[in-house]
Coordinates of C-alpha atoms in Angstrom, one line a residue:
M209 CA 68.2 3.3 -30.9
L210 CA 70.4 3.9 -34.0
I211 CA 70.9 7.5 -33.0
D212 CA 72.5 6.3 -29.7
I213 CA 75.1 4.2 -31.6
G214 CA 76.0 6.4 -34.5
I215 CA 77.4 9.8 -35.2
D216 CA 74.4 11.7 -36.4
I217 CA 73.7 15.0 -38.2
E218 CA 70.2 16.3 -39.0
Y219 CA 70.1 18.0 -42.4
A220 CA 67.6 20.3 -43.9
P221 CA 66.2 18.8 -47.1
K222 CA 67.5 20.0 -50.5
E223 CA 65.2 20.5 -53.4
P224 CA 63.4 18.6 -54.8
F225 CA 63.2 16.7 -51.5
C226 CA 60.8 17.9 -48.8
T227 CA 61.4 15.1 -46.3
K228 CA 60.2 16.1 -42.8
H229 CA 63.0 14.2 -40.9
F230 CA 66.4 13.4 -42.4
Y231 CA 69.4 12.1 -40.5
H232 CA 72.7 11.1 -42.0
M233 CA 74.6 8.8 -39.7
E234 CA 77.7 6.7 -39.6
I235 CA 77.4 3.4 -37.8
E236 CA 80.4 1.1 -37.6
G237 CA 81.9 2.8 -40.6
V238 CA 78.8 2.5 -42.8
E239 CA 76.8 5.6 -43.9
V240 CA 73.1 5.3 -43.2
D241 CA 70.3 7.7 -44.0
L242 CA 67.2 7.7 -41.8
L243 CA 64.1 9.4 -43.4
G244 CA 60.8 10.2 -41.9
L245 CA 57.8 11.5 -43.9
F246 CA 59.8 11.2 -47.1
G247 CA 58.7 13.6 -49.8
I248 CA 59.7 14.8 -53.3
R249 CA 58.4 18.0 -54.8
H250 CA 57.5 17.8 -58.5
A251 CA 55.8 20.0 -61.1
D252 CA 52.3 18.9 -60.0
G253 CA 52.8 18.9 -56.2
I254 CA 54.5 16.8 -53.6
Y255 CA 54.7 13.0 -53.5
R256 CA 54.9 11.5 -50.0
L257 CA 55.9 7.9 -49.5
D258 CA 53.2 6.3 -47.4
F259 CA 55.3 3.8 -45.5
R260 CA 53.6 1.7 -42.9
Q261 CA 54.5 -1.4 -40.9
E262 CA 52.8 -3.7 -43.4
D263 CA 54.8 -2.2 -46.2
I264 CA 58.2 -3.3 -44.9
A265 CA 59.9 -5.4 -47.4
G266 CA 62.5 -6.8 -45.0
T267 CA 64.7 -5.9 -42.1
T268 CA 68.4 -5.5 -41.7
W269 CA 70.2 -5.2 -38.5
A270 CA 72.8 -2.6 -37.3
D271 CA 74.3 -3.1 -33.9
G272 CA 71.3 -5.1 -32.7
Q273 CA 68.8 -2.6 -34.0
A274 CA 66.2 -3.5 -36.6
V275 CA 66.2 -1.2 -39.7
P276 CA 63.1 -1.6 -41.9
L277 CA 63.6 -1.6 -45.7
S278 CA 61.3 -0.2 -48.4
T279 CA 60.0 -2.3 -51.3
L280 CA 61.5 -2.2 -54.8
E281 CA 58.1 -0.9 -55.9
D282 CA 58.5 2.1 -53.7
W283 CA 62.0 2.7 -55.0
F284 CA 60.8 2.3 -58.6
V285 CA 58.4 5.2 -58.1
L286 CA 60.9 7.3 -56.1
Y287 CA 63.5 6.8 -58.8
L288 CA 61.0 8.0 -61.5
L289 CA 60.6 11.2 -59.5
I290 CA 64.2 11.9 -58.4
P291 CA 66.1 13.8 -61.1
G292 CA 68.9 11.8 -62.6
K293 CA 67.7 8.4 -61.3
Q294 CA 65.6 7.2 -64.3
E295 CA 68.3 4.6 -65.0
K296 CA 67.7 3.0 -61.6
A297 CA 63.9 2.8 -62.3
D298 CA 64.8 1.2 -65.6
L299 CA 67.0 -1.3 -63.8
I300 CA 64.3 -2.3 -61.4
E301 CA 61.7 -2.8 -64.2
R302 CA 64.2 -4.8 -66.2
Y303 CA 64.8 -7.0 -63.1
W304 CA 61.1 -7.6 -62.7
L305 CA 60.7 -8.5 -66.4
T306 CA 63.7 -10.8 -66.6
Q307 CA 63.2 -12.5 -63.1
G308 CA 59.4 -12.7 -63.2
G309 CA 58.9 -10.7 -60.0
P310 CA 57.7 -10.9 -57.4
V311 CA 56.1 -7.6 -57.7
R312 CA 54.0 -6.0 -55.0
R313 CA 51.0 -4.8 -57.0
D314 CA 49.6 -3.1 -53.9
R315 CA 52.6 -0.8 -53.6
L316 CA 52.3 0.4 -57.2
A317 CA 48.6 0.8 -56.9
A318 CA 49.1 2.9 -53.7
A319 CA 51.6 5.1 -55.5
L320 CA 49.0 5.8 -58.2
Q321 CA 46.6 7.1 -55.5
E322 CA 49.1 9.8 -54.7
Q323 CA 49.8 13.1 -56.5
L324 CA 52.2 12.2 -59.3
P325 CA 53.1 13.9 -62.6
Y326 CA 51.3 12.5 -65.6
E327 CA 54.4 11.0 -67.2
V328 CA 55.2 9.1 -63.9
Q329 CA 51.6 7.8 -63.7
Q330 CA 51.9 6.6 -67.3
R331 CA 55.2 4.8 -66.6
I332 CA 53.6 3.0 -63.7
D333 CA 50.6 2.1 -65.8
T334 CA 52.9 0.8 -68.5
A335 CA 54.8 -1.3 -65.9
F336 CA 51.5 -2.8 -64.7
V337 CA 50.6 -3.8 -68.3
R338 CA 54.0 -5.3 -69.0
L339 CA 54.2 -7.1 -65.6
F340 CA 50.7 -8.4 -65.1
N341 CA 49.4 -9.2 -68.6

């Protein structure tokens, strides 16, 4: 396991994050964050990233251990929710528009089923229209 090969520290989440498990590690000189039940508190409640095996976008390897990666669509939504990260959401959307995707419609649709602030729902809806029409 990664915890066996890295120097690990478990942190308590800082607002607006309410992630259940958060480990910050250093593995072979690279800083890595491991998150479990990732959550962000917002004005209308808490958004939890529903991350399952079938949602893995890819895998990277660290010392022979597979590390699953989230989709750009998940990060687009998260960046819309994380204070000060709007520019990163803009960058992802610009990438989709200029590169023509691919975009995982199912991940954006799944996010819209969760509790989100109205302005974030609108931004995702706008992205849908721009990307799929």
